[in-house]
């Protein structure tokens, strides 16, 4: 057993907070309201961003989708001379986990780096309720949550790698920093990036690229709706997916009539 009396604590203050960042405005977020995670991911790939999908987290409840500004929380491995869970969960109120929740604004999405840990319950019922009351629209956790039934009951959209009965620092991780870049499921997320998440998972859209993604994606979603309609009517797949020059002209005529 470690003798904590022999540990020498480094001169390092926790929690760590990153610099101020700019959130996307309501109009920018609204431009992605009709864009699915799949379409956003595809359009980003075409624009040169190859790793936008957060691999691992799945929706707690299907049928929900969110668009919002990324606010980040970073867990790090515990080290007894700096931070550990030995003081039980009461220690957590002095960590980045509590601090980030106090910074939440309407339309925020909490994005949590937890290395896909199977044992750290990064967020529970009480914290999720507080997050929701402050206007947060959803959470994407590259790790696990606890109190999943109660969180589902309040309707807060959450994507995580699973559930656990553990509290956040009960295992190998500790809430370390917030408003910093995080690595989540193979994707990089910066504070202020935009998150699009639905039943397919969560995608990170760099804030500076939202307009480019939205403009192309809305057209993509609309022509796919047109193609579904034509295929349901018995048309040939090769004529309508993707559109040919002839079916594109037909689509343009149909879209003008709809508007």
PDB file of C-alpha atoms in Angstrom:
ATOM      1  CA  UNK A   1       0.000   0.000   0.000  1.00  0.00           C
ATOM      2  CA  UNK A   2       1.319   3.457  -0.895  1.00  0.00           C
ATOM      3  CA  UNK A   3       2.490   5.610   1.993  1.00  0.00           C
ATOM      4  CA  UNK A   4       0.931   8.957   1.053  1.00  0.00           C
ATOM      5  CA  UNK A   5       3.069  10.718   3.666  1.00  0.00           C
ATOM      6  CA  UNK A   6       6.158  10.127   1.497  1.00  0.00           C
ATOM      7  CA  UNK A   7       4.610  11.707  -1.594  1.00  0.00           C
ATOM      8  CA  UNK A   8       5.875  15.143  -2.612  1.00  0.00           C
ATOM      9  CA  UNK A   9       3.212  17.155  -4.358  1.00  0.00           C
ATOM     10  CA  UNK A  10       4.360  19.080  -7.464  1.00  0.00           C
ATOM     11  CA  UNK A  11       3.603  22.766  -7.756  1.00  0.00           C
ATOM     12  CA  UNK A  12       0.749  22.245 -10.184  1.00  0.00           C
ATOM     13  CA  UNK A  13      -2.734  23.684  -9.793  1.00  0.00           C
ATOM     14  CA  UNK A  14      -5.879  21.811 -10.696  1.00  0.00           C
ATOM     15  CA  UNK A  15      -8.208  22.116 -12.433  1.00  0.00           C
ATOM     16  CA  UNK A  16      -6.617  23.304 -15.644  1.00  0.00           C
ATOM     17  CA  UNK A  17      -8.707  25.701 -17.731  1.00  0.00           C
ATOM     18  CA  UNK A  18      -8.012  26.566 -21.336  1.00  0.00           C
ATOM     19  CA  UNK A  19      -8.301  30.047 -22.867  1.00  0.00           C
ATOM     20  CA  UNK A  20     -11.544  31.814 -23.685  1.00  0.00           C
ATOM     21  CA  UNK A  21     -13.187  30.609 -26.898  1.00  0.00           C
ATOM     22  CA  UNK A  22     -15.897  31.809 -29.234  1.00  0.00           C
ATOM     23  CA  UNK A  23     -19.168  29.929 -29.578  1.00  0.00           C
ATOM     24  CA  UNK A  24     -21.081  29.762 -32.861  1.00  0.00           C
ATOM     25  CA  UNK A  25     -24.156  31.980 -32.890  1.00  0.00           C
ATOM     26  CA  UNK A  26     -27.743  30.739 -33.133  1.00  0.00           C
ATOM     27  CA  UNK A  27     -27.974  31.339 -36.886  1.00  0.00           C
ATOM     28  CA  UNK A  28     -24.839  29.285 -37.509  1.00  0.00           C
ATOM     29  CA  UNK A  29     -26.172  26.404 -35.434  1.00  0.00           C
ATOM     30  CA  UNK A  30     -29.563  26.642 -37.151  1.00  0.00           C
ATOM     31  CA  UNK A  31     -27.892  26.158 -40.541  1.00  0.00           C
ATOM     32  CA  UNK A  32     -27.080  22.583 -39.485  1.00  0.00           C
ATOM     33  CA  UNK A  33     -30.469  21.714 -38.009  1.00  0.00           C
ATOM     34  CA  UNK A  34     -31.503  19.714 -41.093  1.00  0.00           C
ATOM     35  CA  UNK A  35     -28.107  18.059 -41.562  1.00  0.00           C
ATOM     36  CA  UNK A  36     -27.618  14.471 -40.405  1.00  0.00           C
ATOM     37  CA  UNK A  37     -24.416  13.231 -38.809  1.00  0.00           C
ATOM     38  CA  UNK A  38     -23.825  11.014 -41.846  1.00  0.00           C
ATOM     39  CA  UNK A  39     -24.138  13.907 -44.286  1.00  0.00           C
ATOM     40  CA  UNK A  40     -21.974  16.203 -42.147  1.00  0.00           C
ATOM     41  CA  UNK A  41     -19.292  13.497 -41.965  1.00  0.00           C
ATOM     42  CA  UNK A  42     -19.391  12.926 -45.722  1.00  0.00           C
ATOM     43  CA  UNK A  43     -19.211  16.619 -46.549  1.00  0.00           C
ATOM     44  CA  UNK A  44     -16.307  17.168 -44.154  1.00  0.00           C
ATOM     45  CA  UNK A  45     -14.467  14.291 -45.817  1.00  0.00           C
ATOM     46  CA  UNK A  46     -14.948  15.996 -49.158  1.00  0.00           C
ATOM     47  CA  UNK A  47     -13.556  19.204 -47.671  1.00  0.00           C
ATOM     48  CA  UNK A  48     -10.438  17.433 -46.393  1.00  0.00           C
ATOM     49  CA  UNK A  49     -11.377  16.537 -42.787  1.00  0.00           C
ATOM     50  CA  UNK A  50     -10.981  12.747 -42.633  1.00  0.00           C
ATOM     51  CA  UNK A  51     -11.548  12.123 -38.921  1.00  0.00           C
ATOM     52  CA  UNK A  52     -14.692  13.910 -37.761  1.00  0.00           C
ATOM     53  CA  UNK A  53     -16.640  10.914 -36.396  1.00  0.00           C
ATOM     54  CA  UNK A  54     -16.342  10.148 -32.673  1.00  0.00           C
ATOM     55  CA  UNK A  55     -16.025   6.393 -32.766  1.00  0.00           C
ATOM     56  CA  UNK A  56     -17.471   4.522 -29.786  1.00  0.00           C
ATOM     57  CA  UNK A  57     -20.197   6.611 -28.129  1.00  0.00           C
ATOM     58  CA  UNK A  58     -23.742   5.461 -28.915  1.00  0.00           C
ATOM     59  CA  UNK A  59     -27.032   7.188 -28.062  1.00  0.00           C
ATOM     60  CA  UNK A  60     -28.581   6.398 -24.706  1.00  0.00           C
ATOM     61  CA  UNK A  61     -31.954   6.697 -26.428  1.00  0.00           C
ATOM     62  CA  UNK A  62     -32.564   6.465 -30.177  1.00  0.00           C
ATOM     63  CA  UNK A  63     -34.518   9.076 -32.097  1.00  0.00           C
ATOM     64  CA  UNK A  64     -32.720  12.076 -30.618  1.00  0.00           C
ATOM     65  CA  UNK A  65     -30.450  14.538 -32.404  1.00  0.00           C
ATOM     66  CA  UNK A  66     -28.531  17.604 -31.334  1.00  0.00           C
ATOM     67  CA  UNK A  67     -26.599  20.499 -32.824  1.00  0.00           C
ATOM     68  CA  UNK A  68     -24.565  22.629 -30.442  1.00  0.00           C
ATOM     69  CA  UNK A  69     -21.326  24.252 -29.384  1.00  0.00           C
ATOM     70  CA  UNK A  70     -18.644  21.972 -27.982  1.00  0.00           C
ATOM     71  CA  UNK A  71     -17.558  22.611 -24.413  1.00  0.00           C
ATOM     72  CA  UNK A  72     -14.803  20.184 -23.479  1.00  0.00           C
ATOM     73  CA  UNK A  73     -13.879  18.183 -20.387  1.00  0.00           C
ATOM     74  CA  UNK A  74     -10.663  16.186 -20.176  1.00  0.00           C
ATOM     75  CA  UNK A  75     -10.081  13.242 -17.847  1.00  0.00           C
ATOM     76  CA  UNK A  76      -6.498  12.166 -17.201  1.00  0.00           C
ATOM     77  CA  UNK A  77      -4.939   9.155 -15.450  1.00  0.00           C
ATOM     78  CA  UNK A  78      -4.808   9.411 -11.671  1.00  0.00           C
ATOM     79  CA  UNK A  79      -1.454   9.899  -9.976  1.00  0.00           C
ATOM     80  CA  UNK A  80      -1.403   9.860  -6.208  1.00  0.00           C
ATOM     81  CA  UNK A  81       0.834  12.905  -5.757  1.00  0.00           C
ATOM     82  CA  UNK A  82      -1.512  15.050  -7.870  1.00  0.00           C
ATOM     83  CA  UNK A  83      -5.033  13.679  -8.067  1.00  0.00           C
ATOM     84  CA  UNK A  84      -6.743  10.484  -7.064  1.00  0.00           C
ATOM     85  CA  UNK A  85     -10.157   9.210  -6.089  1.00  0.00           C
ATOM     86  CA  UNK A  86      -9.052   8.261  -2.576  1.00  0.00           C
ATOM     87  CA  UNK A  87     -11.057  11.105  -1.048  1.00  0.00           C
ATOM     88  CA  UNK A  88     -14.237   9.618  -2.522  1.00  0.00           C
ATOM     89  CA  UNK A  89     -16.625  11.561  -4.725  1.00  0.00           C
ATOM     90  CA  UNK A  90     -16.669  14.642  -2.482  1.00  0.00           C
ATOM     91  CA  UNK A  91     -13.280  15.526  -3.928  1.00  0.00           C
ATOM     92  CA  UNK A  92     -14.889  15.918  -7.343  1.00  0.00           C
ATOM     93  CA  UNK A  93     -16.654  19.189  -6.485  1.00  0.00           C
ATOM     94  CA  UNK A  94     -13.246  20.886  -6.639  1.00  0.00           C
ATOM     95  CA  UNK A  95     -12.357  19.421 -10.049  1.00  0.00           C
ATOM     96  CA  UNK A  96     -12.830  20.307 -13.694  1.00  0.00           C
ATOM     97  CA  UNK A  97     -16.070  18.309 -13.684  1.00  0.00           C
ATOM     98  CA  UNK A  98     -17.846  20.808 -11.437  1.00  0.00           C
ATOM     99  CA  UNK A  99     -16.113  23.829 -12.985  1.00  0.00           C
ATOM    100  CA  UNK A 100     -17.135  23.002 -16.531  1.00  0.00           C
ATOM    101  CA  UNK A 101     -20.765  22.587 -15.520  1.00  0.00           C
ATOM    102  CA  UNK A 102     -20.761  26.079 -14.024  1.00  0.00           C
ATOM    103  CA  UNK A 103     -19.612  27.432 -17.403  1.00  0.00           C
ATOM    104  CA  UNK A 104     -22.395  25.861 -19.499  1.00  0.00           C
ATOM    105  CA  UNK A 105     -24.480  28.176 -21.676  1.00  0.00           C
ATOM    106  CA  UNK A 106     -27.593  27.513 -23.797  1.00  0.00           C
ATOM    107  CA  UNK A 107     -26.924  25.333 -26.875  1.00  0.00           C
ATOM    108  CA  UNK A 108     -23.751  23.849 -25.397  1.00  0.00           C
ATOM    109  CA  UNK A 109     -22.743  20.206 -25.872  1.00  0.00           C
ATOM    110  CA  UNK A 110     -20.383  18.709 -23.291  1.00  0.00           C
ATOM    111  CA  UNK A 111     -17.703  16.632 -25.042  1.00  0.00           C
ATOM    112  CA  UNK A 112     -15.765  14.401 -22.642  1.00  0.00           C
ATOM    113  CA  UNK A 113     -12.387  12.737 -23.175  1.00  0.00           C
ATOM    114  CA  UNK A 114     -12.245   9.589 -21.017  1.00  0.00           C
ATOM    115  CA  UNK A 115     -10.337   7.136 -23.220  1.00  0.00           C
ATOM    116  CA  UNK A 116     -13.363   4.866 -23.550  1.00  0.00           C
ATOM    117  CA  UNK A 117     -12.893   3.861 -19.896  1.00  0.00           C
ATOM    118  CA  UNK A 118     -15.195   1.030 -18.865  1.00  0.00           C
ATOM    119  CA  UNK A 119     -15.140   2.017 -15.196  1.00  0.00           C
ATOM    120  CA  UNK A 120     -15.359   5.820 -14.906  1.00  0.00           C
ATOM    121  CA  UNK A 121     -18.940   7.085 -14.665  1.00  0.00           C
ATOM    122  CA  UNK A 122     -18.105  10.525 -16.036  1.00  0.00           C
ATOM    123  CA  UNK A 123     -21.545  12.051 -15.422  1.00  0.00           C
ATOM    124  CA  UNK A 124     -24.483  11.001 -13.280  1.00  0.00           C
ATOM    125  CA  UNK A 125     -28.095  12.025 -12.784  1.00  0.00           C
ATOM    126  CA  UNK A 126     -27.627  15.136 -10.605  1.00  0.00           C
ATOM    127  CA  UNK A 127     -24.925  16.641 -12.814  1.00  0.00           C
ATOM    128  CA  UNK A 128     -26.918  15.865 -15.951  1.00  0.00           C
ATOM    129  CA  UNK A 129     -29.951  17.637 -14.507  1.00  0.00           C
ATOM    130  CA  UNK A 130     -27.888  20.692 -13.631  1.00  0.00           C
ATOM    131  CA  UNK A 131     -26.332  20.725 -17.102  1.00  0.00           C
ATOM    132  CA  UNK A 132     -29.787  20.569 -18.692  1.00  0.00           C
ATOM    133  CA  UNK A 133     -31.135  23.335 -16.458  1.00  0.00           C
ATOM    134  CA  UNK A 134     -28.324  25.640 -17.578  1.00  0.00           C
ATOM    135  CA  UNK A 135     -29.382  25.124 -21.215  1.00  0.00           C
ATOM    136  CA  UNK A 136     -27.048  22.353 -22.292  1.00  0.00           C
ATOM    137  CA  UNK A 137     -28.518  20.370 -25.184  1.00  0.00           C
ATOM    138  CA  UNK A 138     -26.571  17.106 -24.936  1.00  0.00           C
ATOM    139  CA  UNK A 139     -23.422  15.237 -23.980  1.00  0.00           C
ATOM    140  CA  UNK A 140     -20.959  13.132 -25.956  1.00  0.00           C
ATOM    141  CA  UNK A 141     -18.819  11.011 -23.645  1.00  0.00           C
ATOM    142  CA  UNK A 142     -15.898   8.901 -24.847  1.00  0.00           C
ATOM    143  CA  UNK A 143     -16.393   6.817 -21.726  1.00  0.00           C
ATOM    144  CA  UNK A 144     -19.291   5.769 -19.526  1.00  0.00           C
ATOM    145  CA  UNK A 145     -22.064   7.377 -17.533  1.00  0.00           C
ATOM    146  CA  UNK A 146     -23.997   6.270 -14.477  1.00  0.00           C
ATOM    147  CA  UNK A 147     -27.646   6.707 -13.389  1.00  0.00           C
ATOM    148  CA  UNK A 148     -28.536   6.007 -17.020  1.00  0.00           C
ATOM    149  CA  UNK A 149     -32.211   5.344 -16.322  1.00  0.00           C
ATOM    150  CA  UNK A 150     -32.692   8.676 -14.563  1.00  0.00           C
ATOM    151  CA  UNK A 151     -30.797  10.523 -17.284  1.00  0.00           C
ATOM    152  CA  UNK A 152     -32.983   8.881 -19.908  1.00  0.00           C
ATOM    153  CA  UNK A 153     -36.074   9.918 -17.932  1.00  0.00           C
ATOM    154  CA  UNK A 154     -35.195  13.627 -18.070  1.00  0.00           C
ATOM    155  CA  UNK A 155     -34.800  13.392 -21.849  1.00  0.00           C
ATOM    156  CA  UNK A 156     -31.243  14.703 -22.027  1.00  0.00           C
ATOM    157  CA  UNK A 157     -29.600  13.363 -25.211  1.00  0.00           C
ATOM    158  CA  UNK A 158     -26.417  11.519 -24.278  1.00  0.00           C
ATOM    159  CA  UNK A 159     -23.950   9.527 -26.372  1.00  0.00           C
ATOM    160  CA  UNK A 160     -21.559   7.318 -24.398  1.00  0.00           C
ATOM    161  CA  UNK A 161     -19.648   4.051 -24.700  1.00  0.00           C
ATOM    162  CA  UNK A 162     -21.845   2.444 -22.052  1.00  0.00           C
ATOM    163  CA  UNK A 163     -22.895   2.609 -18.411  1.00  0.00           C
ATOM    164  CA  UNK A 164     -21.320   1.820 -15.051  1.00  0.00           C
ATOM    165  CA  UNK A 165     -22.263   2.174 -11.366  1.00  0.00           C
ATOM    166  CA  UNK A 166     -18.937   3.953 -10.652  1.00  0.00           C
ATOM    167  CA  UNK A 167     -18.645   7.670  -9.993  1.00  0.00           C
ATOM    168  CA  UNK A 168     -16.237   9.738 -12.082  1.00  0.00           C
ATOM    169  CA  UNK A 169     -13.006   9.266 -10.127  1.00  0.00           C
ATOM    170  CA  UNK A 170     -13.732   5.829  -8.689  1.00  0.00           C
ATOM    171  CA  UNK A 171     -11.381   4.085 -11.100  1.00  0.00           C
ATOM    172  CA  UNK A 172      -8.259   5.067 -13.007  1.00  0.00           C
ATOM    173  CA  UNK A 173      -9.172   8.572 -14.231  1.00  0.00           C
ATOM    174  CA  UNK A 174      -9.667  12.027 -12.717  1.00  0.00           C
ATOM    175  CA  UNK A 175     -11.452  15.163 -14.067  1.00  0.00           C
ATOM    176  CA  UNK A 176      -8.418  17.235 -14.971  1.00  0.00           C
ATOM    177  CA  UNK A 177      -9.100  20.103 -17.388  1.00  0.00           C
ATOM    178  CA  UNK A 178     -11.832  21.935 -19.278  1.00  0.00           C
ATOM    179  CA  UNK A 179     -12.019  24.289 -22.261  1.00  0.00           C
ATOM    180  CA  UNK A 180      -9.006  22.484 -23.745  1.00  0.00           C
ATOM    181  CA  UNK A 181      -8.597  20.400 -26.908  1.00  0.00           C
ATOM    182  CA  UNK A 182      -9.721  16.810 -26.369  1.00  0.00           C
ATOM    183  CA  UNK A 183      -9.254  13.524 -28.214  1.00  0.00           C
ATOM    184  CA  UNK A 184     -12.524  11.621 -28.416  1.00  0.00           C
ATOM    185  CA  UNK A 185     -12.985   8.374 -30.306  1.00  0.00           C
ATOM    186  CA  UNK A 186     -10.208   9.135 -32.768  1.00  0.00           C
ATOM    187  CA  UNK A 187     -11.370  12.694 -33.446  1.00  0.00           C
ATOM    188  CA  UNK A 188     -10.001  16.024 -32.276  1.00  0.00           C
ATOM    189  CA  UNK A 189     -12.492  18.427 -30.704  1.00  0.00           C
ATOM    190  CA  UNK A 190     -11.642  22.043 -29.945  1.00  0.00           C
ATOM    191  CA  UNK A 191     -13.767  24.225 -27.665  1.00  0.00           C
ATOM    192  CA  UNK A 192     -16.248  26.046 -29.905  1.00  0.00           C
ATOM    193  CA  UNK A 193     -16.398  23.377 -32.599  1.00  0.00           C
ATOM    194  CA  UNK A 194     -19.931  22.351 -33.510  1.00  0.00           C
ATOM    195  CA  UNK A 195     -21.309  18.913 -32.657  1.00  0.00           C
ATOM    196  CA  UNK A 196     -23.915  17.162 -34.818  1.00  0.00           C
ATOM    197  CA  UNK A 197     -25.187  13.909 -33.313  1.00  0.00           C
ATOM    198  CA  UNK A 198     -28.030  11.508 -34.079  1.00  0.00           C
ATOM    199  CA  UNK A 199     -28.658   7.760 -34.182  1.00  0.00           C
ATOM    200  CA  UNK A 200     -25.512   7.259 -36.312  1.00  0.00           C
ATOM    201  CA  UNK A 201     -23.290   8.849 -33.674  1.00  0.00           C
ATOM    202  CA  UNK A 202     -21.554  12.186 -33.150  1.00  0.00           C
ATOM    203  CA  UNK A 203     -19.555  14.267 -35.635  1.00  0.00           C
ATOM    204  CA  UNK A 204     -17.285  17.259 -34.933  1.00  0.00           C
ATOM    205  CA  UNK A 205     -17.617  20.152 -37.389  1.00  0.00           C
ATOM    206  CA  UNK A 206     -14.834  22.768 -37.133  1.00  0.00           C
ATOM    207  CA  UNK A 207     -16.576  26.064 -36.483  1.00  0.00           C
ATOM    208  CA  UNK A 208     -14.886  27.802 -39.416  1.00  0.00           C
ATOM    209  CA  UNK A 209     -16.241  25.124 -41.777  1.00  0.00           C
ATOM    210  CA  UNK A 210     -19.880  25.132 -40.679  1.00  0.00           C
ATOM    211  CA  UNK A 211     -21.072  27.369 -43.513  1.00  0.00           C
ATOM    212  CA  UNK A 212     -19.369  25.275 -46.192  1.00  0.00           C
ATOM    213  CA  UNK A 213     -20.760  22.053 -44.712  1.00  0.00           C
ATOM    214  CA  UNK A 214     -24.267  23.450 -44.261  1.00  0.00           C
ATOM    215  CA  UNK A 215     -24.600  24.904 -47.758  1.00  0.00           C
ATOM    216  CA  UNK A 216     -23.613  21.691 -49.516  1.00  0.00           C
ATOM    217  CA  UNK A 217     -25.301  19.399 -46.991  1.00  0.00           C
ATOM    218  CA  UNK A 218     -28.759  20.966 -47.257  1.00  0.00           C
ATOM    219  CA  UNK A 219     -28.709  20.417 -51.022  1.00  0.00           C
ATOM    220  CA  UNK A 220     -27.512  16.854 -50.426  1.00  0.00           C
ATOM    221  CA  UNK A 221     -30.318  16.132 -47.955  1.00  0.00           C
ATOM    222  CA  UNK A 222     -32.905  17.602 -50.350  1.00  0.00           C
ATOM    223  CA  UNK A 223     -31.835  15.624 -53.406  1.00  0.00           C
ATOM    224  CA  UNK A 224     -31.701  12.438 -51.343  1.00  0.00           C
ATOM    225  CA  UNK A 225     -35.321  13.092 -50.277  1.00  0.00           C
ATOM    226  CA  UNK A 226     -36.214  13.513 -53.945  1.00  0.00           C
ATOM    227  CA  UNK A 227     -34.372  10.296 -54.842  1.00  0.00           C
ATOM    228  CA  UNK A 228     -36.173   8.345 -52.107  1.00  0.00           C
ATOM    229  CA  UNK A 229     -39.480   9.539 -53.472  1.00  0.00           C
ATOM    230  CA  UNK A 230     -38.609   8.471 -57.012  1.00  0.00           C
ATOM    231  CA  UNK A 231     -37.242   5.090 -55.880  1.00  0.00           C
ATOM    232  CA  UNK A 232     -40.407   4.464 -53.844  1.00  0.00           C
ATOM    233  CA  UNK A 233     -42.321   5.142 -57.044  1.00  0.00           C
ATOM    234  CA  UNK A 234     -40.378   2.405 -58.822  1.00  0.00           C
ATOM    235  CA  UNK A 235     -37.523   4.308 -60.493  1.00  0.00           C
ATOM    236  CA  UNK A 236     -34.143   2.676 -61.189  1.00  0.00           C
ATOM    237  CA  UNK A 237     -31.434   3.107 -58.553  1.00  0.00           C
ATOM    238  CA  UNK A 238     -28.779   3.976 -61.136  1.00  0.00           C
ATOM    239  CA  UNK A 239     -30.890   6.871 -62.408  1.00  0.00           C
ATOM    240  CA  UNK A 240     -31.449   8.524 -59.035  1.00  0.00           C
ATOM    241  CA  UNK A 241     -28.616   7.570 -56.676  1.00  0.00           C
ATOM    242  CA  UNK A 242     -26.542   9.521 -57.213  1.00  0.00           C
ATOM    243  CA  UNK A 243     -28.339  11.865 -59.575  1.00  0.00           C
ATOM    244  CA  UNK A 244     -27.460  11.787 -63.253  1.00  0.00           C
ATOM    245  CA  UNK A 245     -27.444  15.010 -65.325  1.00  0.00           C
ATOM    246  CA  UNK A 246     -31.019  14.225 -66.434  1.00  0.00           C
ATOM    247  CA  UNK A 247     -32.337  13.364 -62.982  1.00  0.00           C
ATOM    248  CA  UNK A 248     -30.504  16.379 -61.549  1.00  0.00           C
ATOM    249  CA  UNK A 249     -32.451  18.621 -63.894  1.00  0.00           C
ATOM    250  CA  UNK A 250     -35.639  16.832 -62.865  1.00  0.00           C
ATOM    251  CA  UNK A 251     -34.710  17.406 -59.222  1.00  0.00           C
ATOM    252  CA  UNK A 252     -34.076  21.118 -59.792  1.00  0.00           C
ATOM    253  CA  UNK A 253     -37.519  21.465 -61.373  1.00  0.00           C
ATOM    254  CA  UNK A 254     -39.106  19.559 -58.476  1.00  0.00           C
ATOM    255  CA  UNK A 255     -37.284  21.675 -55.883  1.00  0.00           C
ATOM    256  CA  UNK A 256     -38.385  24.929 -57.520  1.00  0.00           C
ATOM    257  CA  UNK A 257     -41.974  23.727 -57.457  1.00  0.00           C
ATOM    258  CA  UNK A 258     -41.696  22.791 -53.765  1.00  0.00           C
ATOM    259  CA  UNK A 259     -40.472  26.241 -52.851  1.00  0.00           C
TER     260      UNK A 259
END
